[in-house]
Each structure stands twice: as C-alpha cells, then as structure tokens.
Coordinates of N, CA, C and O in Angstrom, one line a residue:
X28 N 6.3 -43.4 149.1 CA 5.0 -43.1 148.5 C 3.8 -43.6 149.3 O 2.8 -43.0 149.4
X29 N 4.0 -44.9 149.8 CA 3.0 -45.5 150.6 C 2.7 -44.7 151.8 O 1.5 -44.5 152.2
X30 N 3.7 -44.1 152.5 CA 3.5 -43.3 153.7 C 2.7 -42.0 153.3 O 1.9 -41.6 154.1
X31 N 3.0 -41.5 152.2 CA 2.3 -40.3 151.7 C 0.8 -40.6 151.5 O 0.0 -39.8 151.9
X32 N 0.5 -41.7 150.8 CA -0.9 -42.1 150.6 C -1.6 -42.3 151.9 O -2.8 -42.0 152.0
X33 N -0.9 -42.9 152.9 CA -1.5 -43.2 154.2 C -1.8 -41.9 154.9 O -2.9 -41.7 155.5
X34 N -0.8 -40.9 154.8 CA -1.0 -39.6 155.4 C -2.2 -38.9 154.8 O -3.0 -38.3 155.5
X35 N -2.3 -38.9 153.5 CA -3.3 -38.3 152.7 C -4.7 -38.9 153.1 O -5.7 -38.2 153.4
X36 N -4.8 -40.2 153.2 CA -6.0 -40.9 153.6 C -6.4 -40.5 155.1 O -7.6 -40.2 155.4
X37 N -5.4 -40.4 156.0 CA -5.7 -40.0 157.4 C -6.2 -38.6 157.4 O -7.1 -38.3 158.2
X38 N -5.6 -37.7 156.6 CA -6.0 -36.3 156.6 C -7.5 -36.2 156.1 O -8.3 -35.5 156.6
X39 N -7.8 -37.0 155.0 CA -9.1 -36.9 154.5 C -10.2 -37.4 155.5 O -11.2 -36.8 155.7
X40 N -9.9 -38.4 156.3 CA -10.8 -39.0 157.3 C -10.9 -38.0 158.4 O -12.0 -37.9 159.0
X41 N -9.9 -37.3 158.8 CA -9.9 -36.3 159.9 C -10.7 -35.1 159.5 O -11.3 -34.5 160.4
X42 N -10.7 -34.7 158.3 CA -11.5 -33.5 157.8 C -12.9 -33.8 157.6 O -13.8 -33.0 157.8
X43 N -13.3 -35.1 157.3 CA -14.7 -35.4 157.0 C -15.7 -35.0 158.1 O -16.7 -34.4 157.8
X44 N -15.4 -35.2 159.4 CA -16.3 -34.8 160.4 C -16.5 -33.3 160.5 O -17.6 -32.8 160.7
X45 N -15.5 -32.5 160.2 CA -15.6 -31.0 160.1 C -16.5 -30.6 159.0 O -17.4 -29.8 159.1
X46 N -16.3 -31.2 157.8 CA -17.1 -30.9 156.7 C -18.6 -31.3 156.9 O -19.5 -30.5 156.6
X47 N -18.8 -32.4 157.5 CA -20.2 -32.8 157.8 C -20.9 -31.8 158.7 O -22.1 -31.5 158.6
X48 N -20.2 -31.3 159.7 CA -20.7 -30.3 160.6 C -21.1 -29.0 159.9 O -22.1 -28.4 160.1
X49 N -20.2 -28.6 158.9 CA -20.5 -27.4 158.2 C -21.7 -27.6 157.3 O -22.5 -26.7 157.2
X50 N -21.9 -28.8 156.8 CA -23.1 -29.0 155.9 C -24.4 -28.9 156.8 O -25.4 -28.3 156.4
X51 N -24.4 -29.5 158.0 CA -25.5 -29.4 158.9 C -25.8 -27.9 159.2 O -27.0 -27.5 159.3
X52 N -24.8 -27.1 159.5 CA -25.0 -25.7 159.8 C -25.6 -25.0 158.6 O -26.4 -24.1 158.8
X53 N -25.2 -25.3 157.4 CA -25.8 -24.6 156.2 C -27.3 -24.9 156.1 O -28.1 -24.0 155.8
X54 N -27.7 -26.1 156.3 CA -29.1 -26.5 156.3 C -29.9 -25.7 157.4 O -31.0 -25.3 157.1
X55 N -29.3 -25.6 158.5 CA -29.9 -24.9 159.6 C -30.1 -23.4 159.3 O -31.1 -22.8 159.6
X56 N -29.1 -22.9 158.7 CA -29.1 -21.5 158.2 C -30.2 -21.3 157.2 O -31.0 -20.3 157.3
X57 N -30.3 -22.2 156.3 CA -31.4 -22.0 155.2 C -32.8 -22.2 155.8 O -33.7 -21.6 155.4
X58 N -32.9 -23.1 156.8 CA -34.2 -23.3 157.5 C -34.8 -22.0 158.0 O -36.0 -21.8 158.0
X59 N -33.9 -21.1 158.5 CA -34.3 -19.8 159.1 C -35.1 -19.0 158.0 O -36.0 -18.3 158.3
X60 N -34.7 -19.2 156.8 CA -35.4 -18.5 155.7 C -36.8 -18.9 155.6 O -37.7 -18.1 155.5
X61 N -37.1 -20.2 155.7 CA -38.4 -20.8 155.6 C -39.2 -20.5 156.9 O -40.5 -20.4 156.8
X62 N -38.6 -20.5 158.0 CA -39.2 -20.1 159.2 C -39.8 -18.7 159.1 O -41.0 -18.4 159.6
X63 N -39.1 -17.8 158.5 CA -39.6 -16.4 158.2 C -40.7 -16.5 157.3 O -41.8 -15.8 157.5
X64 N -40.6 -17.2 156.2 CA -41.7 -17.3 155.2 C -43.0 -17.8 155.8 O -44.1 -17.4 155.4
X65 N -42.9 -18.7 156.8 CA -44.1 -19.2 157.5 C -44.6 -18.3 158.6 O -45.7 -18.5 159.2
X66 N -43.8 -17.3 159.0 CA -44.1 -16.3 160.1 C -43.7 -14.9 159.6 O -42.9 -14.2 160.2
X67 N -44.3 -14.5 158.5 CA -43.9 -13.3 157.8 C -44.1 -12.0 158.6 O -43.5 -11.0 158.2
X68 N -45.0 -12.0 159.6 CA -45.2 -10.7 160.3 C -44.5 -10.7 161.6 O -44.6 -9.8 162.4
X69 N -43.7 -11.8 161.9 CA -42.9 -11.9 163.1 C -41.6 -11.2 163.0 O -40.7 -11.5 162.2
X70 N -41.4 -10.1 163.9 CA -40.1 -9.4 163.9 C -39.0 -10.4 164.3 O -37.9 -10.3 163.7
X71 N -39.2 -11.3 165.2 CA -38.2 -12.3 165.6 C -37.7 -13.1 164.4 O -36.5 -13.3 164.2
X72 N -38.7 -13.6 163.6 CA -38.3 -14.4 162.4 C -37.7 -13.6 161.3 O -36.8 -14.1 160.7
X73 N -38.1 -12.3 161.2 CA -37.5 -11.5 160.2 C -36.0 -11.2 160.6 O -35.1 -11.2 159.7
X74 N -35.8 -11.0 161.9 CA -34.4 -10.7 162.3 C -33.6 -12.0 162.2 O -32.4 -11.9 161.8
X75 N -34.1 -13.2 162.4 CA -33.4 -14.4 162.2 C -33.0 -14.6 160.8 O -31.9 -15.1 160.4
X76 N -34.0 -14.3 159.9 CA -33.7 -14.4 158.4 C -32.6 -13.4 158.0 O -31.7 -13.8 157.3
X77 N -32.7 -12.2 158.5 CA -31.7 -11.2 158.2 C -30.3 -11.7 158.7 O -29.3 -11.5 158.0
X78 N -30.3 -12.3 159.9 CA -29.0 -12.8 160.4 C -28.4 -13.9 159.6 O -27.2 -14.2 159.6
X79 N -29.3 -14.7 159.0 CA -28.9 -15.9 158.2 C -28.5 -15.5 156.7 O -27.9 -16.3 156.0
X80 N -28.8 -14.2 156.4 CA -28.4 -13.8 155.0 C -27.4 -12.7 155.1 O -27.3 -11.9 156.0
X81 N -26.6 -12.6 154.0 CA -25.6 -11.6 153.9 C -26.3 -10.2 153.7 O -27.4 -10.2 153.1
X82 N -25.6 -9.1 154.1 CA -26.2 -7.8 153.9 C -26.5 -7.5 152.5 O -27.5 -6.8 152.1
X83 N -25.7 -8.1 151.6 CA -25.9 -7.9 150.1 C -26.6 -9.1 149.5 O -26.4 -9.3 148.2
X84 N -27.4 -9.8 150.2 CA -28.1 -11.0 149.7 C -28.9 -10.6 148.5 O -29.5 -9.5 148.4
X85 N -29.0 -11.5 147.5 CA -29.7 -11.3 146.3 C -30.9 -12.3 146.2 O -30.6 -13.5 146.3
X86 N -32.1 -11.8 145.9 CA -33.2 -12.7 145.6 C -33.4 -12.6 144.1 O -33.7 -11.5 143.6
X87 N -33.3 -13.7 143.4 CA -33.4 -13.7 141.9 C -34.6 -14.6 141.5 O -34.5 -15.8 141.7
X88 N -35.6 -14.1 141.0 CA -36.8 -14.9 140.7 C -37.2 -15.0 139.2 O -38.3 -15.4 138.9
X89 N -36.3 -14.6 138.4 CA -36.5 -14.7 136.9 C -35.3 -14.3 136.1 O -34.3 -14.0 136.7
X90 N -35.5 -14.2 134.8 CA -34.4 -13.8 133.9 C -34.5 -12.3 133.6 O -33.9 -11.9 132.6
X91 N -35.3 -11.6 134.3 CA -35.4 -10.1 134.0 C -34.1 -9.4 134.3 O -34.0 -8.2 133.8
X92 N -33.3 -9.9 135.1 CA -32.1 -9.2 135.5 C -32.3 -8.4 136.7 O -31.4 -7.8 137.3
X93 N -33.5 -8.3 137.2 CA -33.8 -7.6 138.4 C -33.5 -8.4 139.6 O -33.9 -9.6 139.7
X94 N -32.9 -7.8 140.6 CA -32.5 -8.5 141.8 C -33.2 -7.8 143.0 O -33.1 -6.5 143.0
X95 N -33.8 -8.5 143.9 CA -34.4 -7.9 145.0 C -33.5 -8.0 146.2 O -32.8 -9.0 146.4
X96 N -33.3 -6.9 146.9 CA -32.5 -6.8 148.1 C -33.1 -7.5 149.3 O -34.3 -7.7 149.2
X97 N -32.4 -7.7 150.3 CA -32.9 -8.3 151.5 C -34.0 -7.5 152.1 O -35.1 -8.0 152.4
X98 N -33.8 -6.1 152.2 CA -34.8 -5.3 152.8 C -36.1 -5.3 152.0 O -37.2 -5.3 152.6
X99 N -36.0 -5.2 150.7 CA -37.2 -5.2 149.8 C -37.9 -6.6 149.9 O -39.1 -6.6 150.0
X100 N -37.1 -7.7 150.0 CA -37.7 -9.0 150.2 C -38.5 -9.1 151.5 O -39.6 -9.6 151.5
X101 N -37.9 -8.7 152.6 CA -38.5 -8.7 153.9 C -39.8 -7.9 153.9 O -40.8 -8.3 154.4
X102 N -39.8 -6.7 153.3 CA -41.0 -5.9 153.2 C -42.1 -6.6 152.3 O -43.2 -6.6 152.7
X103 N -41.7 -7.2 151.2 CA -42.7 -7.9 150.4 C -43.3 -9.1 151.1 O -44.5 -9.2 151.1
X104 N -42.5 -9.9 151.8 CA -43.0 -11.0 152.5 C -43.9 -10.6 153.7 O -44.9 -11.2 153.9
X105 N -43.5 -9.5 154.3 CA -44.4 -9.0 155.4 C -45.7 -8.6 154.9 O -46.7 -8.8 155.5
X106 N -45.8 -8.0 153.7 CA -47.1 -7.7 153.1 C -47.9 -8.9 152.7 O -49.1 -8.9 153.0
X107 N -47.2 -10.0 152.3 CA -47.9 -11.2 152.1 C -48.5 -11.8 153.4 O -49.6 -12.3 153.4
X108 N -47.7 -11.6 154.4 CA -48.2 -12.1 155.7 C -49.5 -11.4 156.2 O -50.3 -12.0 156.8
X109 N -49.6 -10.1 155.9 CA -50.9 -9.4 156.2 C -52.0 -9.9 155.3 O -53.2 -10.0 155.8
X110 N -51.7 -10.1 154.1 CA -52.8 -10.6 153.1 C -53.1 -12.1 153.4 O -54.3 -12.5 153.3
X111 N -52.1 -12.9 153.8 CA -52.3 -14.3 154.0 C -51.8 -14.7 155.4 O -50.7 -15.2 155.6
X112 N -52.7 -14.4 156.4 CA -52.2 -14.6 157.8 C -51.9 -16.1 158.1 O -51.1 -16.4 159.0
X113 N -52.5 -17.0 157.3 CA -52.2 -18.5 157.6 C -51.1 -19.0 156.7 O -51.0 -20.3 156.6
X114 N -50.3 -18.2 156.1 CA -49.2 -18.6 155.2 C -48.3 -19.6 155.9 O -47.9 -19.5 157.0
X115 N -48.1 -20.7 155.2 CA -47.1 -21.8 155.7 C -46.3 -22.2 154.5 O -46.8 -22.5 153.4
X116 N -45.0 -22.2 154.8 CA -44.0 -22.5 153.7 C -43.2 -23.7 154.3 O -42.2 -23.5 155.0
X117 N -43.6 -24.9 154.0 CA -43.0 -26.1 154.5 C -41.8 -26.6 153.6 O -42.0 -26.6 152.4
X118 N -40.8 -27.0 154.3 CA -39.6 -27.6 153.5 C -40.0 -29.1 153.3 O -40.2 -29.8 154.3
X119 N -40.2 -29.5 152.1 CA -40.5 -30.9 151.8 C -39.2 -31.7 151.6 O -39.2 -32.9 151.9
X120 N -38.2 -31.0 151.1 CA -36.9 -31.7 150.8 C -35.8 -30.7 150.8 O -36.0 -29.6 150.2
X121 N -34.7 -31.0 151.4 CA -33.5 -30.1 151.4 C -32.3 -30.9 151.1 O -32.0 -31.9 151.7
X122 N -31.6 -30.5 150.0 CA -30.4 -31.2 149.5 C -29.2 -30.2 149.5 O -29.4 -29.1 148.9
X123 N -28.1 -30.6 150.0 CA -26.9 -29.8 149.9 C -25.8 -30.4 149.0 O -25.6 -31.6 149.2
X124 N -25.2 -29.6 148.2 CA -24.1 -30.0 147.4 C -23.1 -28.8 147.4 O -23.4 -27.8 146.8
X125 N -22.0 -29.0 148.1 CA -21.0 -27.9 148.2 C -21.6 -26.7 148.9 O -22.2 -26.9 150.0
X126 N -21.5 -25.6 148.3 CA -22.1 -24.3 148.9 C -23.5 -24.1 148.5 O -24.0 -23.0 148.8
X127 N -24.2 -25.0 147.8 CA -25.5 -24.8 147.4 C -26.5 -25.7 148.2 O -26.2 -26.9 148.5
X128 N -27.6 -25.1 148.6 CA -28.7 -25.9 149.3 C -29.9 -25.7 148.4 O -30.4 -24.6 148.2
X129 N -30.5 -26.8 147.9 CA -31.7 -26.8 147.1 C -32.8 -27.2 147.9 O -32.8 -28.2 148.7
X130 N -33.9 -26.5 147.9 CA -35.1 -26.8 148.7 C -36.3 -26.9 147.8 O -36.6 -26.0 146.9
X131 N -37.0 -28.0 148.0 CA -38.4 -28.2 147.4 C -39.3 -27.8 148.5 O -39.4 -28.5 149.5
X132 N -40.1 -26.8 148.3 CA -41.0 -26.3 149.3 C -42.5 -26.4 148.9 O -42.8 -26.6 147.7
X133 N -43.3 -26.2 149.9 CA -44.8 -26.2 149.7 C -45.4 -25.0 150.4 O -45.3 -24.9 151.6
X134 N -46.0 -24.1 149.7 CA -46.6 -23.0 150.2 C -48.1 -23.1 150.2 O -48.7 -23.5 149.2
X135 N -48.7 -22.8 151.4 CA -50.2 -22.9 151.5 C -50.7 -21.6 152.2 O -49.9 -21.0 152.9
X136 N -51.9 -21.3 151.9 CA -52.5 -20.2 152.6 C -53.8 -19.8 152.0 O -54.2 -20.3 150.9
X137 N -54.5 -18.9 152.7 CA -55.9 -18.4 152.2 C -55.8 -16.9 152.3 O -55.9 -16.4 153.4
X138 N -55.7 -16.2 151.2 CA -55.7 -14.8 151.2 C -57.0 -14.2 151.8 O -58.1 -14.7 151.6
X139 N -56.9 -13.1 152.6 CA -58.1 -12.4 153.1 C -58.7 -11.5 152.1 O -59.8 -11.0 152.3
X140 N -58.0 -11.2 151.0 CA -58.6 -10.3 150.0 C -57.9 -10.7 148.6 O -57.3 -11.7 148.5
X141 N -58.1 -9.8 147.6 CA -57.6 -10.1 146.3 C -56.0 -10.3 146.3 O -55.3 -9.5 147.0
X142 N -55.6 -11.3 145.6 CA -54.1 -11.5 145.5 C -53.8 -11.5 144.0 O -54.4 -12.2 143.2
X143 N -52.9 -10.6 143.6 CA -52.5 -10.5 142.2 C -53.8 -10.2 141.3 O -53.9 -10.7 140.2
X144 N -54.7 -9.5 141.9 CA -55.9 -9.1 141.2 C -57.0 -10.1 141.2 O -58.1 -9.9 140.6
X145 N -56.8 -11.2 141.9 CA -57.8 -12.3 141.9 C -58.4 -12.4 143.3 O -57.7 -12.5 144.3
X146 N -59.7 -12.2 143.4 CA -60.4 -12.4 144.7 C -60.8 -13.8 144.9 O -61.7 -14.3 144.2
X147 N -60.1 -14.5 145.7 CA -60.4 -16.0 145.9 C -61.6 -16.3 146.7 O -62.0 -17.5 146.8
X148 N -62.3 -15.3 147.2 CA -63.5 -15.5 148.0 C -63.4 -16.6 149.0 O -64.3 -17.5 149.0
X149 N -62.4 -16.6 149.7 CA -62.2 -17.7 150.8 C -61.5 -18.9 150.3 O -61.2 -19.8 151.1
X150 N -61.1 -19.0 149.0 CA -60.4 -20.2 148.6 C -58.9 -20.0 149.0 O -58.4 -18.9 149.1
X151 N -58.3 -21.2 149.2 CA -56.8 -21.2 149.5 C -56.0 -21.7 148.3 O -56.6 -22.1 147.3
X152 N -54.7 -21.8 148.5 CA -53.8 -22.3 147.5 C -52.8 -23.3 148.2 O -52.6 -23.2 149.4
X153 N -52.3 -24.2 147.3 CA -51.3 -25.1 147.8 C -50.3 -25.3 146.6 O -50.7 -25.9 145.6
X154 N -49.2 -24.7 146.7 CA -48.2 -24.7 145.5 C -46.8 -25.2 145.9 O -46.5 -25.2 147.0
X155 N -46.1 -25.5 144.8 CA -44.7 -25.9 145.0 C -43.8 -24.8 144.7 O -44.1 -23.9 143.9
X156 N -42.6 -24.8 145.4 CA -41.5 -23.9 145.1 C -40.2 -24.6 145.0 O -40.1 -25.7 145.7
X157 N -39.3 -24.1 144.2 CA -38.0 -24.7 144.2 C -37.0 -23.5 144.4 O -37.1 -22.5 143.7
X158 N -36.1 -23.6 145.3 CA -35.1 -22.6 145.6 C -33.7 -23.1 145.6 O -33.5 -24.3 146.1
X159 N -32.8 -22.3 145.1 CA -31.4 -22.7 145.2 C -30.6 -21.6 145.9 O -30.6 -20.5 145.4
X160 N -30.2 -21.9 147.1 CA -29.5 -21.0 148.0 C -28.0 -21.2 147.9 O -27.5 -22.4 147.9
X161 N -27.2 -20.1 147.7 CA -25.7 -20.2 147.8 C -25.3 -19.7 149.2 O -25.7 -18.6 149.6
X162 N -24.6 -20.5 149.9 CA -24.2 -20.2 151.3 C -22.7 -20.1 151.3 O -21.9 -20.9 150.9
X163 N -22.2 -18.9 151.8 CA -20.8 -18.6 151.9 C -20.5 -18.1 153.3 O -21.2 -17.1 153.7
X164 N -19.6 -18.6 154.0 CA -19.2 -18.1 155.4 C -20.4 -18.2 156.3 O -20.5 -17.3 157.2
X165 N -21.3 -19.2 156.2 CA -22.4 -19.3 157.1 C -23.6 -18.4 156.8 O -24.5 -18.4 157.6
X166 N -23.5 -17.7 155.7 CA -24.7 -16.8 155.4 C -25.1 -17.1 153.9 O -24.3 -17.4 153.1
X167 N -26.4 -17.0 153.7 CA -27.0 -17.1 152.4 C -26.6 -15.8 151.6 O -27.0 -14.7 152.1
X168 N -26.0 -16.0 150.5 CA -25.6 -14.8 149.7 C -26.5 -14.6 148.5 O -26.5 -13.5 148.0
X169 N -27.1 -15.6 148.0 CA -27.9 -15.5 146.8 C -29.0 -16.6 146.9 O -28.7 -17.7 147.3
X170 N -30.2 -16.3 146.4 CA -31.3 -17.3 146.3 C -31.9 -17.1 144.9 O -32.4 -16.0 144.6
X171 N -31.9 -18.2 144.2 CA -32.7 -18.3 142.9 C -34.0 -19.0 143.3 O -33.9 -20.0 144.1
X172 N -35.1 -18.5 142.9 CA -36.4 -19.2 143.3 C -37.4 -19.1 142.2 O -37.4 -18.2 141.4
X173 N -38.3 -20.1 142.3 CA -39.5 -20.2 141.4 C -40.6 -20.7 142.2 O -40.4 -21.7 142.9
X174 N -41.8 -20.1 142.1 CA -43.0 -20.5 142.8 C -44.1 -20.7 141.7 O -44.1 -19.9 140.8
X175 N -45.0 -21.5 142.0 CA -46.1 -21.7 141.0 C -47.3 -20.8 141.3 O -48.4 -21.2 141.7
X176 N -47.0 -19.5 141.2 CA -48.1 -18.5 141.5 C -49.2 -18.6 140.5 O -50.4 -18.3 140.8
X177 N -49.0 -19.0 139.3 CA -50.1 -19.2 138.3 C -51.0 -20.3 138.8 O -52.2 -20.2 138.7
X178 N -50.4 -21.4 139.4 CA -51.2 -22.4 140.0 C -52.1 -21.9 141.1 O -53.2 -22.3 141.3
X179 N -51.5 -21.0 141.9 CA -52.2 -20.5 143.1 C -53.4 -19.7 142.6 O -54.5 -19.8 143.1
X180 N -53.2 -18.9 141.5 CA -54.3 -18.1 141.0 C -55.4 -19.0 140.5 O -56.6 -18.7 140.6
X181 N -55.0 -20.1 139.8 CA -56.1 -21.0 139.3 C -56.9 -21.6 140.5 O -58.1 -21.7 140.4
X182 N -56.2 -21.9 141.5 CA -56.9 -22.5 142.7 C -57.8 -21.4 143.4 O -58.9 -21.7 143.8
X183 N -57.3 -20.1 143.4 CA -58.1 -19.1 144.0 C -59.4 -18.8 143.2 O -60.4 -18.5 143.7
X184 N -59.3 -19.0 141.8 CA -60.4 -18.7 140.9 C -61.4 -19.9 140.9 O -62.6 -19.7 140.5
X185 N -61.0 -21.1 141.4 CA -61.9 -22.3 141.4 C -63.1 -22.0 142.2 O -63.1 -21.4 143.2
X186 N -64.2 -22.6 141.7 CA -65.5 -22.4 142.5 C -65.7 -23.5 143.5 O -65.4 -24.6 143.3

C-alpha cells in the first residue's frame, strides 16, 4: 500500500508541470480575444481571435437565449471599431479554474458619433466588463459576458 501511495504521489508531481503549462496556454489563448477587442478593425487581430475560438464559438450576453456566432461577433466588434477608433479593452485581472478563464476587463473609448442613440459630443466612457470563457482543446468554445453599457451611456450624456 505504501508503494502505491508513493507511486501515486510521484505521478501527481510529474503531471503538475504539464497542467501548469496548459493553464498558461489557456490564458494566452484568451488574451487574443482582448487583443482583438482593442484592435477591432485589424484583420490580423480578427484572424488571431478566430484562430483562438472554435468554429462554433458562442457569445452569450444575457438570458434572452440568443447566441451570437463568431462571425456575427467579429462583424459587430468591427463596427464598434469604426465608431470608436480609440477603443481599448484592457485585461485588469485574469483567473483560471479548470477549463474556465474569468476576466475582469476595462473598456474605454470615445465614439465619433451617436452610440446606442446617444450623441456623446466628444465625451468618452470607461466601463467594467466581466467575461467567463470556457476553453476546450486550446480553443474558446463559449463566452458569457456582461458590460456596463448603461454606465457608458451615462458618461456619454454627461456635460
């Protein structure tokens, strides 16, 4: 029994470095998502985001049951990039637990025109986002996300 326990402990210690490497790779994969959000009109960053996500990746932003596909998401973010050329989506904190990577992000930008029907007249916004990414086989397969767009609109309306 003691030999078995010793063998089990040795196996656990030998697997630990492999697991640690996988975790680092998942965070690197998820970072590509935010690199695209900060460079939404860049074809290079869009391609890297597509490579980091599964072909059937799902973007889930509410309880409506509606899921946005990868292509629809890339198109929407590209439109934001035209409206908000100085968009920056910084990763403030990234935590991994198993196949989930949770990110607390900070989005900033100054729209060139009306956003969600609000003309900010040169005002910018600075909001928080929380995202939960599920990573399988080195690709993001699902992202749940929430952003404080109501806070952004309040900031755009401020005098």
